[in-house]
Each structure stands twice: as structure tokens, then as C-alpha cells.
Amino acid sequence: MEIQVMKAIMEDNISRAENLRKLFKEKKVLVLNLISSPGSGKTSLLEKTIRNLKNEYSIGVIEGDITTSRDAERLQQFDIPQVVINTDGACHLNSMSIEKALNEFDLDLIDLLFIENVGNLVCPSEFDIGESAKIAMVSTTEGDDKPAKYPLLFQEAETVLLNKTDLIPYVNFKKDLFYRDLKAINTDIKIIETSCTTEEGLEEWYGWVRKKINDLEVR
Ligand SMILES: Nc1nc2c(ncn2[C@@H]2O[C@H](COP(=O)(O)OP(=O)(O)O)[C@@H](O)[C@H]2O)c(=O)[nH]1
Ligand SMILES: [Mg+2]
């Protein structure tokens, strides 16, 4: 019985996600679903990215958070449209919550929509929310074994950001093991090394985002 209910929930989520993806494509909005453990640097990445790209693109943000709106408060300085989804304990966002949040945006005016998912390496990977791509972020302080331990996210993600590279000299992070495990899970995955503190690697990330937006325009 429980299994049947779960199956119905997952199927409903998938069909809503497919409709969302169609809508985003029609409106030419690049939607990036940021997934990581709590504290890897998702909001820091948004702070830098919005500051650097807001004159080129019109950007919106959906902040998924269990209870607070603290991340959204950090982004308020940029004066861009943003919506907070409090999941009230749930460990991930789903398509229905994104549908509701979209009522607050005019998609005709948006080029790039970031979704900061709830900090968690497991549940957000299981729920398609209609995004153009999932971006997985891992920080060096979490250890190099995360791809091997949480493979689903890295199968699903198009790009991985390895953040906090500035801390590599101080933590026991073996880059070669991290790359080896990642490539074994997903040979095509793109890896960008970043530091949101020193800004190293961020130009490569902005370049990746620009290319994805360009691809939408020409399609
Ligand atoms: N040293 C260092 N700290 C970082 C970096 N990126 C984020 N942080 C810090 O890590 C903490 C968590 O970052 P936050 O952006 O809130 O992570 P989130 O929970 O994934 O949104 C904050 O104290 C950030 O200042 C980085 O590249 N290097
Ligand atoms: Mg955050």
C-alpha cells in the first residue's frame, strides 16, 4: 500500500517536471538546480554569480530552505526577484512547490533561474523539478569520498563544482581519488574547481553558464 502511494507521488512529480521543462524551454529560461550538503557554498556561489552576471542577464532565484529565509536575506542586496520555499521539514524541493513559486515570476523577463535546493546529497537527487541541469557542489572539507558514497547525484548532475579549493592545503582531500570516483560514475561529467572566497575558477563557471544560455538562444 505504502509502496503504491510513493509510486503515485513520484509519477505525479515526474509529469509536473516534464511540463515545467517544456515551459522553461518555451520561455528560454536556463534553470539550474544547485544541490549539495549544507555548507558547501551554494549561497556563496549565488552571491558571486549574481554580482558578476546581473548586468548581462536577468536573474531570478528560488531558495529552498527547511524553515528560515536566511539565504534569501543574503541575496536581497541584489534586488532581483526571488522566492523562498520553506519545505517545513522535507529534505528536498518537488515540482509542485516550483509550480507555485513560479506564480511570483514573470518568466518572459527572466533568462536565468537558480534554484538552491535544500542542503542534502540524497533526496534532491531523486526529484526532477524540471531544471535544465542539476549542478552538484562538493567542498573539499567534506572529503573526497562523496561521489562514491552518494552516486545518484553525480549520475544525474551535468556539472560538479569542487568548491573551497583554497582549503586544500589544510584538509585531507585527495583530488585524484575524487576525480577517479567521479569519472567511474559519470564519464561525461564536467568538473569545475572553484573557491568562492578567492574567486579562483569562477570565470570558468560563468563561462559555462553563458554557454548554456547561448545554447538556449540558438536552439
Ligand atoms: N574557505 C572557503 N569558505 C567558503 C567557500 N565557499 C563558501 N565558504 C564558506 O562556507 C560557509 C557555508 O557557505 P554557504 O554559501 O552558506 O553554503 P550553503 O549552505 O551550501 O549555501 C560560509 O561560511 C561561507 O563563507 C570557499 O570557497 N572557501
Ligand atoms: Mg545556502
PDB file of C-alpha atoms and ligand atoms in Angstrom:
ATOM      1  CA  MET A   1       0.000   0.000   0.000  1.00  0.00           C
ATOM      2  CA  GLU A   2       2.699   2.431   1.086  1.00  0.00           C
ATOM      3  CA  ILE A   3       4.725   1.482  -1.982  1.00  0.00           C
ATOM      4  CA  GLN A   4       1.800   2.303  -4.263  1.00  0.00           C
ATOM      5  CA  VAL A   5       1.322   5.727  -2.686  1.00  0.00           C
ATOM      6  CA  MET A   6       5.022   6.507  -3.079  1.00  0.00           C
ATOM      7  CA  LYS A   7       4.892   5.426  -6.721  1.00  0.00           C
ATOM      8  CA  ALA A   8       1.943   7.755  -7.377  1.00  0.00           C
ATOM      9  CA  ILE A   9       3.789  10.666  -5.748  1.00  0.00           C
ATOM     10  CA  MET A  10       6.894  10.050  -7.852  1.00  0.00           C
ATOM     11  CA  GLU A  11       4.844   9.728 -11.061  1.00  0.00           C
ATOM     12  CA  ASP A  12       2.955  12.939 -10.340  1.00  0.00           C
ATOM     13  CA  ASN A  13       6.259  14.702  -9.693  1.00  0.00           C
ATOM     14  CA  ILE A  14       7.717  13.478 -12.987  1.00  0.00           C
ATOM     15  CA  SER A  15       4.763  14.584 -15.082  1.00  0.00           C
ATOM     16  CA  ARG A  16       4.758  18.040 -13.475  1.00  0.00           C
ATOM     17  CA  ALA A  17       8.525  18.273 -14.020  1.00  0.00           C
ATOM     18  CA  GLU A  18       8.085  17.462 -17.704  1.00  0.00           C
ATOM     19  CA  ASN A  19       5.544  20.273 -18.041  1.00  0.00           C
ATOM     20  CA  LEU A  20       7.858  22.669 -16.231  1.00  0.00           C
ATOM     21  CA  ARG A  21      10.748  21.730 -18.520  1.00  0.00           C
ATOM     22  CA  LYS A  22       8.569  22.418 -21.556  1.00  0.00           C
ATOM     23  CA  LEU A  23       7.590  25.798 -20.146  1.00  0.00           C
ATOM     24  CA  PHE A  24      11.199  26.776 -19.359  1.00  0.00           C
ATOM     25  CA  LYS A  25      12.244  25.783 -22.862  1.00  0.00           C
ATOM     26  CA  GLU A  26       9.437  27.755 -24.475  1.00  0.00           C
ATOM     27  CA  LYS A  27      10.294  30.829 -22.373  1.00  0.00           C
ATOM     28  CA  LYS A  28      14.038  30.307 -22.958  1.00  0.00           C
ATOM     29  CA  VAL A  29      14.915  30.269 -19.283  1.00  0.00           C
ATOM     30  CA  LEU A  30      18.011  28.402 -18.122  1.00  0.00           C
ATOM     31  CA  VAL A  31      17.093  26.730 -14.839  1.00  0.00           C
ATOM     32  CA  LEU A  32      19.950  25.451 -12.686  1.00  0.00           C
ATOM     33  CA  ASN A  33      19.192  23.228  -9.697  1.00  0.00           C
ATOM     34  CA  LEU A  34      22.022  23.576  -7.149  1.00  0.00           C
ATOM     35  CA  ILE A  35      22.466  20.531  -4.938  1.00  0.00           C
ATOM     36  CA  SER A  36      24.994  19.943  -2.171  1.00  0.00           C
ATOM     37  CA  SER A  37      25.410  19.165   1.510  1.00  0.00           C
ATOM     38  CA  PRO A  38      24.642  22.031   3.880  1.00  0.00           C
ATOM     39  CA  GLY A  39      27.576  24.444   3.963  1.00  0.00           C
ATOM     40  CA  SER A  40      29.331  23.551   0.685  1.00  0.00           C
ATOM     41  CA  GLY A  41      28.899  27.075  -0.609  1.00  0.00           C
ATOM     42  CA  LYS A  42      25.689  27.209  -2.693  1.00  0.00           C
ATOM     43  CA  THR A  43      24.582  30.599  -1.397  1.00  0.00           C
ATOM     44  CA  SER A  44      28.145  31.933  -1.617  1.00  0.00           C
ATOM     45  CA  LEU A  45      28.239  30.842  -5.263  1.00  0.00           C
ATOM     46  CA  LEU A  46      24.945  32.632  -5.886  1.00  0.00           C
ATOM     47  CA  GLU A  47      26.243  35.803  -4.250  1.00  0.00           C
ATOM     48  CA  LYS A  48      29.276  35.862  -6.556  1.00  0.00           C
ATOM     49  CA  THR A  49      27.418  34.741  -9.671  1.00  0.00           C
ATOM     50  CA  ILE A  50      24.589  37.231  -9.326  1.00  0.00           C
ATOM     51  CA  ARG A  51      27.024  40.083  -8.679  1.00  0.00           C
ATOM     52  CA  ASN A  52      29.005  39.137 -11.789  1.00  0.00           C
ATOM     53  CA  LEU A  53      26.232  38.256 -14.233  1.00  0.00           C
ATOM     54  CA  LYS A  54      23.349  40.529 -13.264  1.00  0.00           C
ATOM     55  CA  ASN A  55      24.296  43.171 -15.820  1.00  0.00           C
ATOM     56  CA  GLU A  56      24.324  40.587 -18.594  1.00  0.00           C
ATOM     57  CA  TYR A  57      21.228  38.560 -17.746  1.00  0.00           C
ATOM     58  CA  SER A  58      18.039  38.941 -15.869  1.00  0.00           C
ATOM     59  CA  ILE A  59      18.296  36.515 -12.966  1.00  0.00           C
ATOM     60  CA  GLY A  60      15.742  35.023 -10.584  1.00  0.00           C
ATOM     61  CA  VAL A  61      16.254  32.771  -7.563  1.00  0.00           C
ATOM     62  CA  ILE A  62      14.180  30.165  -5.784  1.00  0.00           C
ATOM     63  CA  GLU A  63      15.584  29.454  -2.338  1.00  0.00           C
ATOM     64  CA  GLY A  64      14.631  26.094  -0.870  1.00  0.00           C
ATOM     65  CA  ASP A  65      15.038  26.003   2.868  1.00  0.00           C
ATOM     66  CA  ILE A  66      13.579  23.838   5.587  1.00  0.00           C
ATOM     67  CA  THR A  67      12.488  26.691   7.835  1.00  0.00           C
ATOM     68  CA  THR A  68      14.329  30.004   7.536  1.00  0.00           C
ATOM     69  CA  SER A  69      14.789  32.613   4.825  1.00  0.00           C
ATOM     70  CA  ARG A  70      18.382  33.374   5.775  1.00  0.00           C
ATOM     71  CA  ASP A  71      19.851  32.567   2.364  1.00  0.00           C
ATOM     72  CA  ALA A  72      17.283  34.779   0.675  1.00  0.00           C
ATOM     73  CA  GLU A  73      18.209  37.593   3.071  1.00  0.00           C
ATOM     74  CA  ARG A  74      21.827  37.280   1.916  1.00  0.00           C
ATOM     75  CA  LEU A  75      20.677  37.788  -1.691  1.00  0.00           C
ATOM     76  CA  GLN A  76      18.309  40.672  -1.020  1.00  0.00           C
ATOM     77  CA  GLN A  77      21.096  43.196  -1.663  1.00  0.00           C
ATOM     78  CA  PHE A  78      20.912  42.376  -5.391  1.00  0.00           C
ATOM     79  CA  ASP A  79      17.328  43.426  -5.815  1.00  0.00           C
ATOM     80  CA  ILE A  80      16.410  40.536  -8.082  1.00  0.00           C
ATOM     81  CA  PRO A  81      13.165  38.540  -7.984  1.00  0.00           C
ATOM     82  CA  GLN A  82      13.363  35.708  -5.514  1.00  0.00           C
ATOM     83  CA  VAL A  83      11.002  33.354  -3.744  1.00  0.00           C
ATOM     84  CA  VAL A  84      11.639  31.276  -0.648  1.00  0.00           C
ATOM     85  CA  ILE A  85      10.102  27.835  -0.420  1.00  0.00           C
ATOM     86  CA  ASN A  86      10.022  26.550   3.146  1.00  0.00           C
ATOM     87  CA  THR A  87       9.675  22.815   2.877  1.00  0.00           C
ATOM     88  CA  ASP A  88       8.581  22.509   6.501  1.00  0.00           C
ATOM     89  CA  GLY A  89      10.907  19.635   7.277  1.00  0.00           C
ATOM     90  CA  ALA A  90      11.029  17.998   3.863  1.00  0.00           C
ATOM     91  CA  CYS A  91      14.564  17.315   2.658  1.00  0.00           C
ATOM     92  CA  HIS A  92      14.080  18.374  -0.988  1.00  0.00           C
ATOM     93  CA  LEU A  93      12.056  20.542  -3.359  1.00  0.00           C
ATOM     94  CA  ASN A  94       9.464  18.989  -5.661  1.00  0.00           C
ATOM     95  CA  SER A  95       7.789  20.071  -8.896  1.00  0.00           C
ATOM     96  CA  MET A  96       4.593  21.159  -7.220  1.00  0.00           C
ATOM     97  CA  SER A  97       6.458  23.602  -4.985  1.00  0.00           C
ATOM     98  CA  ILE A  98       8.284  25.014  -8.037  1.00  0.00           C
ATOM     99  CA  GLU A  99       4.965  25.444  -9.901  1.00  0.00           C
ATOM    100  CA  LYS A 100       3.632  27.512  -7.012  1.00  0.00           C
ATOM    101  CA  ALA A 101       6.796  29.596  -6.741  1.00  0.00           C
ATOM    102  CA  LEU A 102       6.610  30.398 -10.464  1.00  0.00           C
ATOM    103  CA  ASN A 103       3.436  32.398  -9.872  1.00  0.00           C
ATOM    104  CA  GLU A 104       5.712  35.051  -8.399  1.00  0.00           C
ATOM    105  CA  PHE A 105       7.922  35.395 -11.502  1.00  0.00           C
ATOM    106  CA  ASP A 106       7.378  36.741 -14.991  1.00  0.00           C
ATOM    107  CA  LEU A 107       9.290  34.122 -16.979  1.00  0.00           C
ATOM    108  CA  ASP A 108       9.203  36.329 -20.071  1.00  0.00           C
ATOM    109  CA  LEU A 109      11.560  38.659 -18.236  1.00  0.00           C
ATOM    110  CA  ILE A 110      13.977  36.031 -16.891  1.00  0.00           C
ATOM    111  CA  ASP A 111      17.000  34.455 -18.621  1.00  0.00           C
ATOM    112  CA  LEU A 112      18.481  32.530 -15.735  1.00  0.00           C
ATOM    113  CA  LEU A 113      16.705  30.971 -12.777  1.00  0.00           C
ATOM    114  CA  PHE A 114      18.754  29.481  -9.959  1.00  0.00           C
ATOM    115  CA  ILE A 115      17.143  27.027  -7.597  1.00  0.00           C
ATOM    116  CA  GLU A 116      19.064  26.469  -4.365  1.00  0.00           C
ATOM    117  CA  ASN A 117      17.800  23.103  -3.214  1.00  0.00           C
ATOM    118  CA  VAL A 118      17.639  22.009   0.409  1.00  0.00           C
ATOM    119  CA  GLY A 119      21.126  21.072   1.667  1.00  0.00           C
ATOM    120  CA  ASN A 120      21.224  17.301   1.250  1.00  0.00           C
ATOM    121  CA  LEU A 121      23.078  14.915  -1.045  1.00  0.00           C
ATOM    122  CA  VAL A 122      20.356  12.279  -1.224  1.00  0.00           C
ATOM    123  CA  CYS A 123      16.719  13.396  -1.568  1.00  0.00           C
ATOM    124  CA  PRO A 124      17.102  16.327  -4.015  1.00  0.00           C
ATOM    125  CA  SER A 125      18.779  13.972  -6.496  1.00  0.00           C
ATOM    126  CA  GLU A 126      15.660  11.804  -6.596  1.00  0.00           C
ATOM    127  CA  PHE A 127      13.274  14.610  -7.533  1.00  0.00           C
ATOM    128  CA  ASP A 128      13.223  16.103 -11.014  1.00  0.00           C
ATOM    129  CA  ILE A 129      11.939  19.685 -10.768  1.00  0.00           C
ATOM    130  CA  GLY A 130      12.048  20.495 -14.466  1.00  0.00           C
ATOM    131  CA  GLU A 131      15.532  22.036 -14.306  1.00  0.00           C
ATOM    132  CA  SER A 132      17.733  22.429 -17.373  1.00  0.00           C
ATOM    133  CA  ALA A 133      20.616  20.926 -15.407  1.00  0.00           C
ATOM    134  CA  LYS A 134      21.486  19.746 -11.945  1.00  0.00           C
ATOM    135  CA  ILE A 135      24.685  21.223 -10.577  1.00  0.00           C
ATOM    136  CA  ALA A 136      26.294  19.230  -7.793  1.00  0.00           C
ATOM    137  CA  MET A 137      28.602  21.057  -5.444  1.00  0.00           C
ATOM    138  CA  VAL A 138      31.109  19.361  -3.172  1.00  0.00           C
ATOM    139  CA  SER A 139      33.507  21.242  -0.934  1.00  0.00           C
ATOM    140  CA  THR A 140      36.968  19.993  -0.109  1.00  0.00           C
ATOM    141  CA  THR A 141      36.230  19.985   3.639  1.00  0.00           C
ATOM    142  CA  GLU A 142      33.605  17.248   3.111  1.00  0.00           C
ATOM    143  CA  GLY A 143      36.171  14.688   1.966  1.00  0.00           C
ATOM    144  CA  ASP A 144      36.977  13.192  -1.422  1.00  0.00           C
ATOM    145  CA  ASP A 145      34.695  10.164  -0.971  1.00  0.00           C
ATOM    146  CA  LYS A 146      31.349  11.891  -1.527  1.00  0.00           C
ATOM    147  CA  PRO A 147      30.827  10.827  -5.180  1.00  0.00           C
ATOM    148  CA  ALA A 148      31.458   7.182  -4.264  1.00  0.00           C
ATOM    149  CA  LYS A 149      29.101   7.384  -1.277  1.00  0.00           C
ATOM    150  CA  TYR A 150      26.270   9.322  -2.978  1.00  0.00           C
ATOM    151  CA  PRO A 151      26.498   8.203  -6.614  1.00  0.00           C
ATOM    152  CA  LEU A 152      22.968   9.106  -7.714  1.00  0.00           C
ATOM    153  CA  LEU A 153      23.577  12.851  -7.534  1.00  0.00           C
ATOM    154  CA  PHE A 154      26.716  12.503  -9.630  1.00  0.00           C
ATOM    155  CA  GLN A 155      24.943  10.348 -12.199  1.00  0.00           C
ATOM    156  CA  GLU A 156      22.242  12.980 -12.508  1.00  0.00           C
ATOM    157  CA  ALA A 157      24.400  16.103 -12.468  1.00  0.00           C
ATOM    158  CA  GLU A 158      25.720  17.676 -15.644  1.00  0.00           C
ATOM    159  CA  THR A 159      28.429  19.608 -13.833  1.00  0.00           C
ATOM    160  CA  VAL A 160      30.187  19.309 -10.492  1.00  0.00           C
ATOM    161  CA  LEU A 161      31.693  22.250  -8.732  1.00  0.00           C
ATOM    162  CA  LEU A 162      34.523  21.322  -6.400  1.00  0.00           C
ATOM    163  CA  ASN A 163      34.414  24.284  -4.030  1.00  0.00           C
ATOM    164  CA  LYS A 164      36.703  25.565  -1.255  1.00  0.00           C
ATOM    165  CA  THR A 165      39.818  24.666  -3.237  1.00  0.00           C
ATOM    166  CA  ASP A 166      41.565  27.370  -1.184  1.00  0.00           C
ATOM    167  CA  LEU A 167      41.383  24.973   1.779  1.00  0.00           C
ATOM    168  CA  ILE A 168      43.065  22.008   0.073  1.00  0.00           C
ATOM    169  CA  PRO A 169      46.405  22.651   1.826  1.00  0.00           C
ATOM    170  CA  TYR A 170      44.693  22.285   5.203  1.00  0.00           C
ATOM    171  CA  VAL A 171      42.348  19.349   4.646  1.00  0.00           C
ATOM    172  CA  ASN A 172      42.968  15.766   3.744  1.00  0.00           C
ATOM    173  CA  PHE A 173      41.361  15.944   0.297  1.00  0.00           C
ATOM    174  CA  LYS A 174      42.785  13.726  -2.436  1.00  0.00           C
ATOM    175  CA  LYS A 175      41.859  15.255  -5.754  1.00  0.00           C
ATOM    176  CA  ASP A 176      42.991  12.243  -7.765  1.00  0.00           C
ATOM    177  CA  LEU A 177      40.655   9.918  -5.823  1.00  0.00           C
ATOM    178  CA  PHE A 178      37.784  12.377  -6.185  1.00  0.00           C
ATOM    179  CA  TYR A 179      38.250  12.597  -9.970  1.00  0.00           C
ATOM    180  CA  ARG A 180      38.696   8.841 -10.314  1.00  0.00           C
ATOM    181  CA  ASP A 181      35.448   8.047  -8.454  1.00  0.00           C
ATOM    182  CA  LEU A 182      33.510  10.730 -10.276  1.00  0.00           C
ATOM    183  CA  LYS A 183      34.598   9.589 -13.726  1.00  0.00           C
ATOM    184  CA  ALA A 184      33.739   5.991 -12.824  1.00  0.00           C
ATOM    185  CA  ILE A 185      30.179   7.109 -12.019  1.00  0.00           C
ATOM    186  CA  ASN A 186      29.723   9.549 -14.898  1.00  0.00           C
ATOM    187  CA  THR A 187      32.322   9.704 -17.653  1.00  0.00           C
ATOM    188  CA  ASP A 188      30.802  12.821 -19.244  1.00  0.00           C
ATOM    189  CA  ILE A 189      30.584  14.920 -16.120  1.00  0.00           C
ATOM    190  CA  LYS A 190      32.150  18.373 -16.246  1.00  0.00           C
ATOM    191  CA  ILE A 191      34.189  19.339 -13.199  1.00  0.00           C
ATOM    192  CA  ILE A 192      34.968  22.947 -12.318  1.00  0.00           C
ATOM    193  CA  GLU A 193      37.216  23.719  -9.374  1.00  0.00           C
ATOM    194  CA  THR A 194      36.169  26.856  -7.540  1.00  0.00           C
ATOM    195  CA  SER A 195      36.774  28.933  -4.496  1.00  0.00           C
ATOM    196  CA  CYS A 196      34.016  31.347  -3.627  1.00  0.00           C
ATOM    197  CA  THR A 197      36.471  33.012  -1.253  1.00  0.00           C
ATOM    198  CA  THR A 198      39.404  33.694  -3.595  1.00  0.00           C
ATOM    199  CA  GLU A 199      37.141  33.601  -6.712  1.00  0.00           C
ATOM    200  CA  GLU A 200      39.523  31.175  -8.391  1.00  0.00           C
ATOM    201  CA  GLY A 201      37.704  29.143 -11.027  1.00  0.00           C
ATOM    202  CA  LEU A 202      34.621  31.339 -11.029  1.00  0.00           C
ATOM    203  CA  GLU A 203      35.350  32.759 -14.505  1.00  0.00           C
ATOM    204  CA  GLU A 204      35.218  29.199 -15.838  1.00  0.00           C
ATOM    205  CA  TRP A 205      31.848  28.735 -14.099  1.00  0.00           C
ATOM    206  CA  TYR A 206      30.468  31.990 -15.535  1.00  0.00           C
ATOM    207  CA  GLY A 207      31.686  30.841 -18.970  1.00  0.00           C
ATOM    208  CA  TRP A 208      29.813  27.577 -18.546  1.00  0.00           C
ATOM    209  CA  VAL A 209      26.611  29.443 -17.621  1.00  0.00           C
ATOM    210  CA  ARG A 210      26.977  31.836 -20.564  1.00  0.00           C
ATOM    211  CA  LYS A 211      27.420  28.964 -22.971  1.00  0.00           C
ATOM    212  CA  LYS A 212      24.298  27.223 -21.669  1.00  0.00           C
ATOM    213  CA  ILE A 213      22.263  30.404 -22.099  1.00  0.00           C
ATOM    214  CA  ASN A 214      23.650  30.855 -25.624  1.00  0.00           C
ATOM    215  CA  ASP A 215      22.679  27.286 -26.479  1.00  0.00           C
ATOM    216  CA  LEU A 216      19.085  28.074 -25.446  1.00  0.00           C
ATOM    217  CA  GLU A 217      19.002  31.140 -27.656  1.00  0.00           C
ATOM    218  CA  VAL A 218      20.191  29.381 -30.793  1.00  0.00           C
ATOM    219  CA  ARG A 219      18.047  26.281 -30.403  1.00  0.00           C
TER     220      ARG A 219
HETATM  221  N1  LIG B   1      37.240  28.913   2.645  1.00  0.00           N
HETATM  222  C1  LIG B   1      36.126  28.923   1.928  1.00  0.00           C
HETATM  223  N2  LIG B   1      34.930  29.090   2.526  1.00  0.00           N
HETATM  224  C2  LIG B   1      33.815  29.104   1.754  1.00  0.00           C
HETATM  225  C3  LIG B   1      33.861  28.934   0.355  1.00  0.00           C
HETATM  226  N3  LIG B   1      32.594  28.964  -0.122  1.00  0.00           N
HETATM  227  C4  LIG B   1      31.791  29.159   0.930  1.00  0.00           C
HETATM  228  N4  LIG B   1      32.522  29.244   2.084  1.00  0.00           N
HETATM  229  C5  LIG B   1      32.011  29.430   3.453  1.00  0.00           C
HETATM  230  O1  LIG B   1      31.313  28.236   3.812  1.00  0.00           O
HETATM  231  C6  LIG B   1      30.207  28.540   4.660  1.00  0.00           C
HETATM  232  C7  LIG B   1      28.920  27.970   4.081  1.00  0.00           C
HETATM  233  O2  LIG B   1      28.633  28.626   2.849  1.00  0.00           O
HETATM  234  P1  LIG B   1      27.177  28.773   2.254  1.00  0.00           P
HETATM  235  O3  LIG B   1      27.318  29.549   0.996  1.00  0.00           O
HETATM  236  O4  LIG B   1      26.242  29.290   3.297  1.00  0.00           O
HETATM  237  O5  LIG B   1      26.826  27.242   1.957  1.00  0.00           O
HETATM  238  P2  LIG B   1      25.411  26.544   1.576  1.00  0.00           P
HETATM  239  O6  LIG B   1      24.862  26.006   2.862  1.00  0.00           O
HETATM  240  O7  LIG B   1      25.765  25.444   0.617  1.00  0.00           O
HETATM  241  O8  LIG B   1      24.537  27.595   0.959  1.00  0.00           O
HETATM  242  C8  LIG B   1      30.184  30.072   4.774  1.00  0.00           C
HETATM  243  O9  LIG B   1      30.813  30.432   5.982  1.00  0.00           O
HETATM  244  C9  LIG B   1      30.987  30.538   3.567  1.00  0.00           C
HETATM  245  O10 LIG B   1      31.616  31.772   3.780  1.00  0.00           O
HETATM  246  C10 LIG B   1      35.139  28.763  -0.267  1.00  0.00           C
HETATM  247  O11 LIG B   1      35.283  28.574  -1.485  1.00  0.00           O
HETATM  248  N5  LIG B   1      36.225  28.755   0.573  1.00  0.00           N
HETATM  249 MG    MG B   2      22.593  28.166   1.385  1.00  0.00          MG
END
